[in-house]
mmCIF file of C-alpha atoms in Angstrom:
data_model
loop_
_atom_site.group_PDB
_atom_site.id
_atom_site.type_symbol
_atom_site.label_atom_id
_atom_site.label_comp_id
_atom_site.label_asym_id
_atom_site.label_seq_id
_atom_site.Cartn_x
_atom_site.Cartn_y
_atom_site.Cartn_z
ATOM 1 C CA UNK A 1 0.000 0.000 0.000
ATOM 2 C CA UNK A 2 2.780 2.455 0.876
ATOM 3 C CA UNK A 3 4.741 1.706 -2.292
ATOM 4 C CA UNK A 4 1.641 2.408 -4.376
ATOM 5 C CA UNK A 5 1.084 5.664 -2.472
ATOM 6 C CA UNK A 6 4.683 6.805 -3.010
ATOM 7 C CA UNK A 7 4.359 6.164 -6.743
ATOM 8 C CA UNK A 8 1.107 8.120 -6.821
ATOM 9 C CA UNK A 9 2.722 11.059 -4.992
ATOM 10 C CA UNK A 10 5.565 11.102 -7.516
ATOM 11 C CA UNK A 11 3.301 11.009 -10.559
ATOM 12 C CA UNK A 12 1.060 13.715 -9.054
ATOM 13 C CA UNK A 13 4.033 16.008 -8.439
ATOM 14 C CA UNK A 14 5.305 15.408 -11.958
ATOM 15 C CA UNK A 15 1.909 16.102 -13.532
ATOM 16 C CA UNK A 16 0.865 19.110 -11.437
ATOM 17 C CA UNK A 17 4.062 20.802 -10.312
ATOM 18 C CA UNK A 18 3.518 22.457 -6.934
ATOM 19 C CA UNK A 19 1.091 20.434 -4.759
ATOM 20 C CA UNK A 20 0.143 21.006 -1.116
ATOM 21 C CA UNK A 21 0.406 18.317 1.544
ATOM 22 C CA UNK A 22 -3.316 18.653 2.159
ATOM 23 C CA UNK A 23 -4.086 17.906 -1.514
ATOM 24 C CA UNK A 24 -1.803 14.864 -1.504
ATOM 25 C CA UNK A 25 -3.405 13.637 1.713
ATOM 26 C CA UNK A 26 -6.925 13.960 0.302
ATOM 27 C CA UNK A 27 -5.994 12.238 -2.958
ATOM 28 C CA UNK A 28 -4.313 9.313 -1.187
ATOM 29 C CA UNK A 29 -6.879 9.143 1.639
ATOM 30 C CA UNK A 30 -4.308 9.458 4.415
ATOM 31 C CA UNK A 31 -3.421 12.071 7.026
ATOM 32 C CA UNK A 32 -1.180 15.057 6.353
ATOM 33 C CA UNK A 33 1.276 13.631 8.890
ATOM 34 C CA UNK A 34 1.545 10.471 6.743
ATOM 35 C CA UNK A 35 2.323 12.621 3.680
ATOM 36 C CA UNK A 36 5.113 14.334 5.619
ATOM 37 C CA UNK A 37 6.645 10.928 6.376
ATOM 38 C CA UNK A 38 6.257 9.837 2.746
ATOM 39 C CA UNK A 39 8.015 12.975 1.491
ATOM 40 C CA UNK A 40 10.889 12.311 3.921
ATOM 41 C CA UNK A 41 11.109 8.737 2.625
ATOM 42 C CA UNK A 42 11.287 9.940 -0.974
ATOM 43 C CA UNK A 43 14.020 12.433 -0.112
ATOM 44 C CA UNK A 44 16.040 9.744 1.675
ATOM 45 C CA UNK A 45 15.703 7.569 -1.440
ATOM 46 C CA UNK A 46 17.371 10.290 -3.517
ATOM 47 C CA UNK A 47 14.240 11.736 -5.182
ATOM 48 C CA UNK A 48 14.766 15.523 -5.600
ATOM 49 C CA UNK A 49 11.532 16.666 -3.975
ATOM 50 C CA UNK A 50 11.603 19.903 -2.024
ATOM 51 C CA UNK A 51 9.156 22.183 -0.245
ATOM 52 C CA UNK A 52 8.160 25.800 -0.756
ATOM 53 C CA UNK A 53 7.005 27.603 2.358
ATOM 54 C CA UNK A 54 4.281 30.189 2.735
ATOM 55 C CA UNK A 55 0.533 30.401 2.127
ATOM 56 C CA UNK A 56 1.027 29.357 -1.511
ATOM 57 C CA UNK A 57 3.604 26.713 -0.680
ATOM 58 C CA UNK A 58 3.732 22.974 -1.136
ATOM 59 C CA UNK A 59 5.950 20.266 -2.602
ATOM 60 C CA UNK A 60 7.459 20.007 -6.075
ATOM 61 C CA UNK A 61 10.087 18.005 -7.948
ATOM 62 C CA UNK A 62 13.341 19.591 -9.041
ATOM 63 C CA UNK A 63 12.912 21.239 -12.448
ATOM 64 C CA UNK A 64 13.885 18.842 -15.225
ATOM 65 C CA UNK A 65 13.498 15.710 -13.123
ATOM 66 C CA UNK A 66 11.230 13.127 -14.743
ATOM 67 C CA UNK A 67 9.774 10.082 -13.069
ATOM 68 C CA UNK A 68 10.155 6.886 -15.090
ATOM 69 C CA UNK A 69 7.897 4.323 -13.499
ATOM 70 C CA UNK A 70 6.322 1.071 -14.639
ATOM 71 C CA UNK A 71 4.260 0.509 -11.523
ATOM 72 C CA UNK A 72 0.899 -0.013 -13.228
ATOM 73 C CA UNK A 73 -1.345 -2.452 -11.420
ATOM 74 C CA UNK A 74 -3.430 -5.136 -13.130
ATOM 75 C CA UNK A 75 -6.654 -3.198 -12.540
ATOM 76 C CA UNK A 76 -5.087 -0.018 -13.944
ATOM 77 C CA UNK A 77 -3.901 -1.823 -17.083
ATOM 78 C CA UNK A 78 -7.365 -3.288 -17.627
ATOM 79 C CA UNK A 79 -8.999 0.120 -17.129
ATOM 80 C CA UNK A 80 -6.676 1.715 -19.687
ATOM 81 C CA UNK A 81 -7.864 -0.664 -22.393
ATOM 82 C CA UNK A 82 -11.514 -0.358 -21.346
ATOM 83 C CA UNK A 83 -11.414 3.448 -21.372
ATOM 84 C CA UNK A 84 -10.856 3.785 -25.123
ATOM 85 C CA UNK A 85 -13.841 4.240 -27.424
ATOM 86 C CA UNK A 86 -12.518 3.044 -30.813
ATOM 87 C CA UNK A 87 -15.591 4.221 -32.717
ATOM 88 C CA UNK A 88 -15.550 7.684 -31.161
ATOM 89 C CA UNK A 89 -11.801 8.007 -31.690
ATOM 90 C CA UNK A 90 -12.228 7.106 -35.364
ATOM 91 C CA UNK A 91 -15.007 9.687 -35.765
ATOM 92 C CA UNK A 92 -12.643 12.331 -34.404
ATOM 93 C CA UNK A 93 -9.902 11.241 -36.788
ATOM 94 C CA UNK A 94 -7.883 9.641 -34.004
ATOM 95 C CA UNK A 95 -8.524 5.974 -34.764
ATOM 96 C CA UNK A 96 -4.987 5.187 -35.931
ATOM 97 C CA UNK A 97 -3.494 7.142 -33.029
ATOM 98 C CA UNK A 98 -5.644 5.217 -30.539
ATOM 99 C CA UNK A 99 -4.606 1.896 -32.055
ATOM 100 C CA UNK A 100 -0.943 2.922 -32.078
ATOM 101 C CA UNK A 101 -1.050 4.081 -28.464
ATOM 102 C CA UNK A 102 -2.646 0.811 -27.330
ATOM 103 C CA UNK A 103 0.017 -1.194 -29.186
ATOM 104 C CA UNK A 104 2.799 0.787 -27.500
ATOM 105 C CA UNK A 105 1.154 0.425 -24.106
ATOM 106 C CA UNK A 106 0.774 -3.313 -24.659
ATOM 107 C CA UNK A 107 4.431 -3.656 -25.594
ATOM 108 C CA UNK A 108 5.531 -1.766 -22.475
ATOM 109 C CA UNK A 109 3.505 -3.904 -20.069
ATOM 110 C CA UNK A 110 4.861 -6.978 -18.301
ATOM 111 C CA UNK A 111 3.608 -10.259 -19.772
ATOM 112 C CA UNK A 112 1.036 -10.930 -17.039
ATOM 113 C CA UNK A 113 -0.519 -7.458 -17.429
ATOM 114 C CA UNK A 114 -0.439 -7.808 -21.211
ATOM 115 C CA UNK A 115 -2.560 -10.950 -20.983
ATOM 116 C CA UNK A 116 -4.968 -9.252 -18.562
ATOM 117 C CA UNK A 117 -5.408 -6.250 -20.885
ATOM 118 C CA UNK A 118 -6.046 -8.535 -23.866
ATOM 119 C CA UNK A 119 -8.677 -10.403 -21.840
ATOM 120 C CA UNK A 120 -10.395 -7.097 -21.036
ATOM 121 C CA UNK A 121 -10.606 -6.190 -24.738
ATOM 122 C CA UNK A 122 -11.950 -9.655 -25.583
ATOM 123 C CA UNK A 123 -14.709 -9.552 -22.966
ATOM 124 C CA UNK A 124 -15.946 -5.944 -23.004
ATOM 125 C CA UNK A 125 -17.140 -3.774 -25.878
ATOM 126 C CA UNK A 126 -18.466 -0.225 -25.586
ATOM 127 C CA UNK A 127 -21.313 0.758 -27.931
ATOM 128 C CA UNK A 128 -22.284 4.404 -27.452
ATOM 129 C CA UNK A 129 -25.558 4.739 -29.438
ATOM 130 C CA UNK A 130 -28.884 3.769 -27.917
ATOM 131 C CA UNK A 131 -30.850 0.745 -29.138
ATOM 132 C CA UNK A 132 -32.157 1.188 -32.685
ATOM 133 C CA UNK A 133 -30.083 4.378 -32.931
ATOM 134 C CA UNK A 134 -27.076 5.110 -35.067
ATOM 135 C CA UNK A 135 -23.856 6.845 -34.188
ATOM 136 C CA UNK A 136 -23.721 10.174 -35.995
ATOM 137 C CA UNK A 137 -20.752 11.023 -38.173
ATOM 138 C CA UNK A 138 -21.275 14.751 -38.796
ATOM 139 C CA UNK A 139 -19.552 16.328 -41.776
ATOM 140 C CA UNK A 140 -17.681 18.910 -39.707
ATOM 141 C CA UNK A 141 -16.860 16.825 -36.616
ATOM 142 C CA UNK A 142 -13.113 16.541 -37.198
ATOM 143 C CA UNK A 143 -12.826 20.227 -38.094
ATOM 144 C CA UNK A 144 -14.682 21.150 -34.891
ATOM 145 C CA UNK A 145 -12.409 18.861 -32.860
ATOM 146 C CA UNK A 146 -9.344 20.545 -34.373
ATOM 147 C CA UNK A 147 -10.762 24.000 -33.597
ATOM 148 C CA UNK A 148 -11.436 22.943 -29.994
ATOM 149 C CA UNK A 149 -7.933 21.536 -29.594
ATOM 150 C CA UNK A 150 -6.211 24.599 -31.060
ATOM 151 C CA UNK A 151 -8.568 27.218 -29.585
ATOM 152 C CA UNK A 152 -9.555 28.658 -32.966
ATOM 153 C CA UNK A 153 -12.673 30.716 -33.496
ATOM 154 C CA UNK A 154 -15.262 29.432 -35.965
ATOM 155 C CA UNK A 155 -18.020 30.845 -38.138
ATOM 156 C CA UNK A 156 -20.963 28.579 -38.850
ATOM 157 C CA UNK A 157 -24.409 28.429 -40.389
ATOM 158 C CA UNK A 158 -26.565 26.454 -37.979
ATOM 159 C CA UNK A 159 -30.042 24.941 -38.354
ATOM 160 C CA UNK A 160 -32.224 25.275 -35.268
ATOM 161 C CA UNK A 161 -35.683 23.758 -34.894
ATOM 162 C CA UNK A 162 -37.241 26.866 -36.433
ATOM 163 C CA UNK A 163 -34.705 28.540 -38.727
ATOM 164 C CA UNK A 164 -31.113 28.854 -39.924
ATOM 165 C CA UNK A 165 -28.745 31.236 -38.149
ATOM 166 C CA UNK A 166 -25.184 32.462 -38.617
ATOM 167 C CA UNK A 167 -22.970 32.291 -35.551
ATOM 168 C CA UNK A 168 -19.411 33.229 -34.589
ATOM 169 C CA UNK A 169 -18.268 31.051 -31.720
ATOM 170 C CA UNK A 170 -15.363 29.945 -29.566
ATOM 171 C CA UNK A 171 -15.557 26.117 -29.386
ATOM 172 C CA UNK A 172 -14.720 24.873 -25.888
ATOM 173 C CA UNK A 173 -15.445 21.143 -26.017
ATOM 174 C CA UNK A 174 -17.020 18.189 -27.803
ATOM 175 C CA UNK A 175 -19.393 15.672 -26.191
ATOM 176 C CA UNK A 176 -20.728 12.330 -27.460
ATOM 177 C CA UNK A 177 -24.132 11.446 -25.971
ATOM 178 C CA UNK A 178 -26.433 8.677 -27.141
ATOM 179 C CA UNK A 179 -24.620 8.417 -30.470
ATOM 180 C CA UNK A 180 -24.964 12.171 -31.194
ATOM 181 C CA UNK A 181 -22.093 14.673 -31.163
ATOM 182 C CA UNK A 182 -22.461 18.065 -29.492
ATOM 183 C CA UNK A 183 -20.256 21.142 -29.210
ATOM 184 C CA UNK A 184 -20.070 23.462 -26.222
ATOM 185 C CA UNK A 185 -19.160 26.912 -27.553
ATOM 186 C CA UNK A 186 -19.005 30.449 -26.236
ATOM 187 C CA UNK A 187 -21.184 32.812 -28.279
ATOM 188 C CA UNK A 188 -20.882 36.442 -27.201
ATOM 189 C CA UNK A 189 -20.791 36.061 -23.407
ATOM 190 C CA UNK A 190 -22.706 32.792 -22.990
ATOM 191 C CA UNK A 191 -21.742 29.136 -23.390
ATOM 192 C CA UNK A 192 -24.281 27.231 -25.475
ATOM 193 C CA UNK A 193 -24.708 23.707 -26.820
ATOM 194 C CA UNK A 194 -24.899 22.918 -30.537
ATOM 195 C CA UNK A 195 -25.591 19.595 -32.224
ATOM 196 C CA UNK A 196 -22.757 19.235 -34.700
ATOM 197 C CA UNK A 197 -24.879 17.421 -37.304
ATOM 198 C CA UNK A 198 -26.973 20.605 -37.643
ATOM 199 C CA UNK A 199 -24.008 22.721 -38.742
ATOM 200 C CA UNK A 200 -24.643 23.437 -42.428
ATOM 201 C CA UNK A 201 -21.483 25.419 -43.227
ATOM 202 C CA UNK A 202 -18.305 25.897 -41.215
ATOM 203 C CA UNK A 203 -15.217 28.095 -41.424
ATOM 204 C CA UNK A 204 -12.388 27.542 -38.962
ATOM 205 C CA UNK A 205 -10.495 30.826 -38.740
ATOM 206 C CA UNK A 206 -6.862 31.440 -37.811
ATOM 207 C CA UNK A 207 -8.033 33.731 -35.010
ATOM 208 C CA UNK A 208 -7.226 32.146 -31.657
ATOM 209 C CA UNK A 209 -9.060 32.765 -28.393
ATOM 210 C CA UNK A 210 -8.187 32.307 -24.745
ATOM 211 C CA UNK A 211 -10.102 29.474 -23.155
ATOM 212 C CA UNK A 212 -11.870 30.537 -19.910
ATOM 213 C CA UNK A 213 -9.784 29.273 -17.025
ATOM 214 C CA UNK A 214 -12.845 28.389 -14.936
ATOM 215 C CA UNK A 215 -14.670 26.403 -17.648
ATOM 216 C CA UNK A 216 -15.035 22.685 -16.890
ATOM 217 C CA UNK A 217 -16.620 20.707 -19.733
ATOM 218 C CA UNK A 218 -17.951 17.837 -17.592
ATOM 219 C CA UNK A 219 -19.542 20.196 -15.050
ATOM 220 C CA UNK A 220 -21.051 22.351 -17.797
ATOM 221 C CA UNK A 221 -22.495 19.338 -19.586
ATOM 222 C CA UNK A 222 -24.020 17.833 -16.445
ATOM 223 C CA UNK A 223 -25.625 21.128 -15.468
ATOM 224 C CA UNK A 224 -26.810 21.815 -19.008
ATOM 225 C CA UNK A 225 -28.352 18.326 -19.279
ATOM 226 C CA UNK A 226 -30.141 18.702 -15.944
ATOM 227 C CA UNK A 227 -31.509 22.129 -16.920
ATOM 228 C CA UNK A 228 -32.662 20.873 -20.327
ATOM 229 C CA UNK A 229 -34.475 17.903 -18.782
ATOM 230 C CA UNK A 230 -36.257 20.207 -16.351
ATOM 231 C CA UNK A 231 -37.302 22.512 -19.199
ATOM 232 C CA UNK A 232 -38.596 19.552 -21.217
ATOM 233 C CA UNK A 233 -40.672 18.269 -18.270
ATOM 234 C CA UNK A 234 -42.259 21.394 -16.741
ATOM 235 C CA UNK A 235 -45.486 19.709 -15.588
ATOM 236 C CA UNK A 236 -46.485 16.923 -13.211
ATOM 237 C CA UNK A 237 -49.090 14.215 -13.842
ATOM 238 C CA UNK A 238 -50.704 11.426 -11.859
ATOM 239 C CA UNK A 239 -51.239 8.202 -13.786
ATOM 240 C CA UNK A 240 -52.915 4.856 -13.181
ATOM 241 C CA UNK A 241 -51.011 1.982 -14.813
ATOM 242 C CA UNK A 242 -51.410 -1.735 -15.366
ATOM 243 C CA UNK A 243 -48.413 -3.938 -14.473
ATOM 244 C CA UNK A 244 -47.401 -4.025 -18.149
ATOM 245 C CA UNK A 245 -47.936 -0.268 -18.538
ATOM 246 C CA UNK A 246 -45.800 0.446 -15.477
ATOM 247 C CA UNK A 247 -43.035 -1.807 -16.765
ATOM 248 C CA UNK A 248 -43.033 -0.109 -20.174
ATOM 249 C CA UNK A 249 -43.150 3.350 -18.614
ATOM 250 C CA UNK A 250 -40.047 2.617 -16.529
ATOM 251 C CA UNK A 251 -38.309 1.095 -19.535
ATOM 252 C CA UNK A 252 -39.004 3.977 -21.937
ATOM 253 C CA UNK A 253 -38.737 6.971 -19.609
ATOM 254 C CA UNK A 254 -35.487 8.988 -19.380
ATOM 255 C CA UNK A 255 -33.483 8.729 -16.167
ATOM 256 C CA UNK A 256 -34.627 12.230 -15.155
ATOM 257 C CA UNK A 257 -38.245 11.035 -15.063
ATOM 258 C CA UNK A 258 -37.510 7.625 -13.514
ATOM 259 C CA UNK A 259 -35.579 9.167 -10.643
ATOM 260 C CA UNK A 260 -38.536 11.429 -9.805
ATOM 261 C CA UNK A 261 -41.364 8.891 -10.016
ATOM 262 C CA UNK A 262 -43.513 8.582 -6.889
ATOM 263 C CA UNK A 263 -45.086 5.123 -6.999
ATOM 264 C CA UNK A 264 -47.919 3.981 -4.754
ATOM 265 C CA UNK A 265 -47.067 1.113 -2.408
ATOM 266 C CA UNK A 266 -50.212 -0.925 -2.995
ATOM 267 C CA UNK A 267 -52.007 -1.982 -6.158
ATOM 268 C CA UNK A 268 -55.780 -1.724 -6.628
ATOM 269 C CA UNK A 269 -57.936 -4.886 -7.011
ATOM 270 C CA UNK A 270 -57.091 -4.985 -10.736
ATOM 271 C CA UNK A 271 -53.340 -4.907 -10.029
ATOM 272 C CA UNK A 272 -52.927 -1.316 -11.257
ATOM 273 C CA UNK A 273 -50.751 1.202 -9.435
ATOM 274 C CA UNK A 274 -50.730 4.991 -9.235
ATOM 275 C CA UNK A 275 -47.616 6.989 -10.092
ATOM 276 C CA UNK A 276 -46.858 10.696 -9.973
ATOM 277 C CA UNK A 277 -44.082 11.937 -12.306
ATOM 278 C CA UNK A 278 -42.786 14.877 -14.384
ATOM 279 C CA UNK A 279 -44.235 15.172 -17.894
ATOM 280 C CA UNK A 280 -43.712 17.378 -20.919
ATOM 281 C CA UNK A 281 -46.193 19.905 -22.264
ATOM 282 C CA UNK A 282 -49.558 18.428 -23.244
ATOM 283 C CA UNK A 283 -48.771 17.979 -26.943
ATOM 284 C CA UNK A 284 -45.672 15.904 -26.248
ATOM 285 C CA UNK A 285 -47.093 14.172 -23.162
ATOM 286 C CA UNK A 286 -50.106 12.940 -25.156
ATOM 287 C CA UNK A 287 -47.901 11.292 -27.797
ATOM 288 C CA UNK A 288 -45.690 9.700 -25.130
ATOM 289 C CA UNK A 289 -48.527 8.324 -23.022
ATOM 290 C CA UNK A 290 -50.552 7.007 -25.959
ATOM 291 C CA UNK A 291 -47.674 4.596 -26.596
ATOM 292 C CA UNK A 292 -49.003 2.692 -23.587
ATOM 293 C CA UNK A 293 -52.455 2.329 -25.114
ATOM 294 C CA UNK A 294 -55.190 1.172 -22.760
ATOM 295 C CA UNK A 295 -52.664 0.284 -20.042
ATOM 296 C CA UNK A 296 -52.516 3.865 -18.770
ATOM 297 C CA UNK A 297 -55.125 6.272 -17.445
ATOM 298 C CA UNK A 298 -54.346 9.921 -16.715
ATOM 299 C CA UNK A 299 -55.948 10.990 -13.446
ATOM 300 C CA UNK A 300 -54.467 14.504 -13.186
ATOM 301 C CA UNK A 301 -54.150 17.198 -14.436
ATOM 302 C CA UNK A 302 -57.593 17.580 -15.955
ATOM 303 C CA UNK A 303 -56.357 19.357 -19.100
ATOM 304 C CA UNK A 304 -53.957 16.517 -19.952
ATOM 305 C CA UNK A 305 -56.697 13.937 -19.349
ATOM 306 C CA UNK A 306 -59.006 15.935 -21.659
ATOM 307 C CA UNK A 307 -56.264 16.274 -24.297
ATOM 308 C CA UNK A 308 -55.757 12.503 -24.397
ATOM 309 C CA UNK A 309 -59.522 11.967 -24.598
ATOM 310 C CA UNK A 310 -59.728 14.367 -27.544
ATOM 311 C CA UNK A 311 -56.850 12.632 -29.330
ATOM 312 C CA UNK A 312 -58.380 9.189 -28.799
ATOM 313 C CA UNK A 313 -61.705 10.471 -30.131
ATOM 314 C CA UNK A 314 -60.046 11.827 -33.284
ATOM 315 C CA UNK A 315 -58.257 8.512 -33.814
ATOM 316 C CA UNK A 316 -61.475 6.585 -33.320
ATOM 317 C CA UNK A 317 -63.339 8.738 -35.838
ATOM 318 C CA UNK A 318 -60.550 8.389 -38.408
ATOM 319 C CA UNK A 319 -60.304 4.622 -38.233
ATOM 320 C CA UNK A 320 -64.082 4.147 -38.115
ATOM 321 C CA UNK A 321 -64.354 6.268 -41.258
ATOM 322 C CA UNK A 322 -61.717 4.091 -42.974
ATOM 323 C CA UNK A 323 -63.685 0.985 -41.988
ATOM 324 C CA UNK A 324 -66.964 2.462 -43.257
ATOM 325 C CA UNK A 325 -68.563 2.392 -39.814
#
């Protein structure tokens, strides 16, 4: 355990430069006193690690010193080969680089870890798109990725739900979700999300921008996704569902809805249960709930119940007319 911790301290110092004892203690889940002893042990072993005093102080390695370690554990080697998304890397134009990096990593590993990594690749495969969905390969994906990497401003013609718009943007990141590629970009003073497949024309300029130091792509995406899901489900409904209807509702609902379902503990004499959950506006909620057919009944709100009744009546009249009834 201590050897692994010492290696982790070394690699952290090499990657981050100046690091406080408190940060090292939190990362390694030990006390600050233990970090002090570990630093002393590294110094005694001849590692050029030294401290800087003061409020902004900490530990760092001597400039120019590089750690050359091959202390990768079996679990770490397996995780390295599981972390790669070959399809996504290929879409970004990095497929050959990913394959080359994995070959070099394989060659550098001891034989027992090499076999473990190969077993991981043989037994696990990552498929990003949802069922019955396809992974998008947008025309401008690789150009966007290059602009993100090199902090180059772009000009684009973008198709929204309602119209086409021209935008000048500073691309900050690329995200793959459910087989679709998205770009987080700063437009004027706000960061917005754009689906890359809807970019109709693109010009990557030579004008570079300074990436905001406080922008974190993962945090932005999580917050943006949560806000979008709330906007798409502004209302609340109470439903009565058969066992099959409840099963299908749980299966087809997004995680945002499933996590907020309030299900009754007991079923009625027919085996149906009541559930309260977030729903979209009436037009979208009607189409979603009608997928469950006669295995769902809307109890509240009254306007959604009436909207479904009206839709069912229109369907009945249409199909009766086709049948000559």
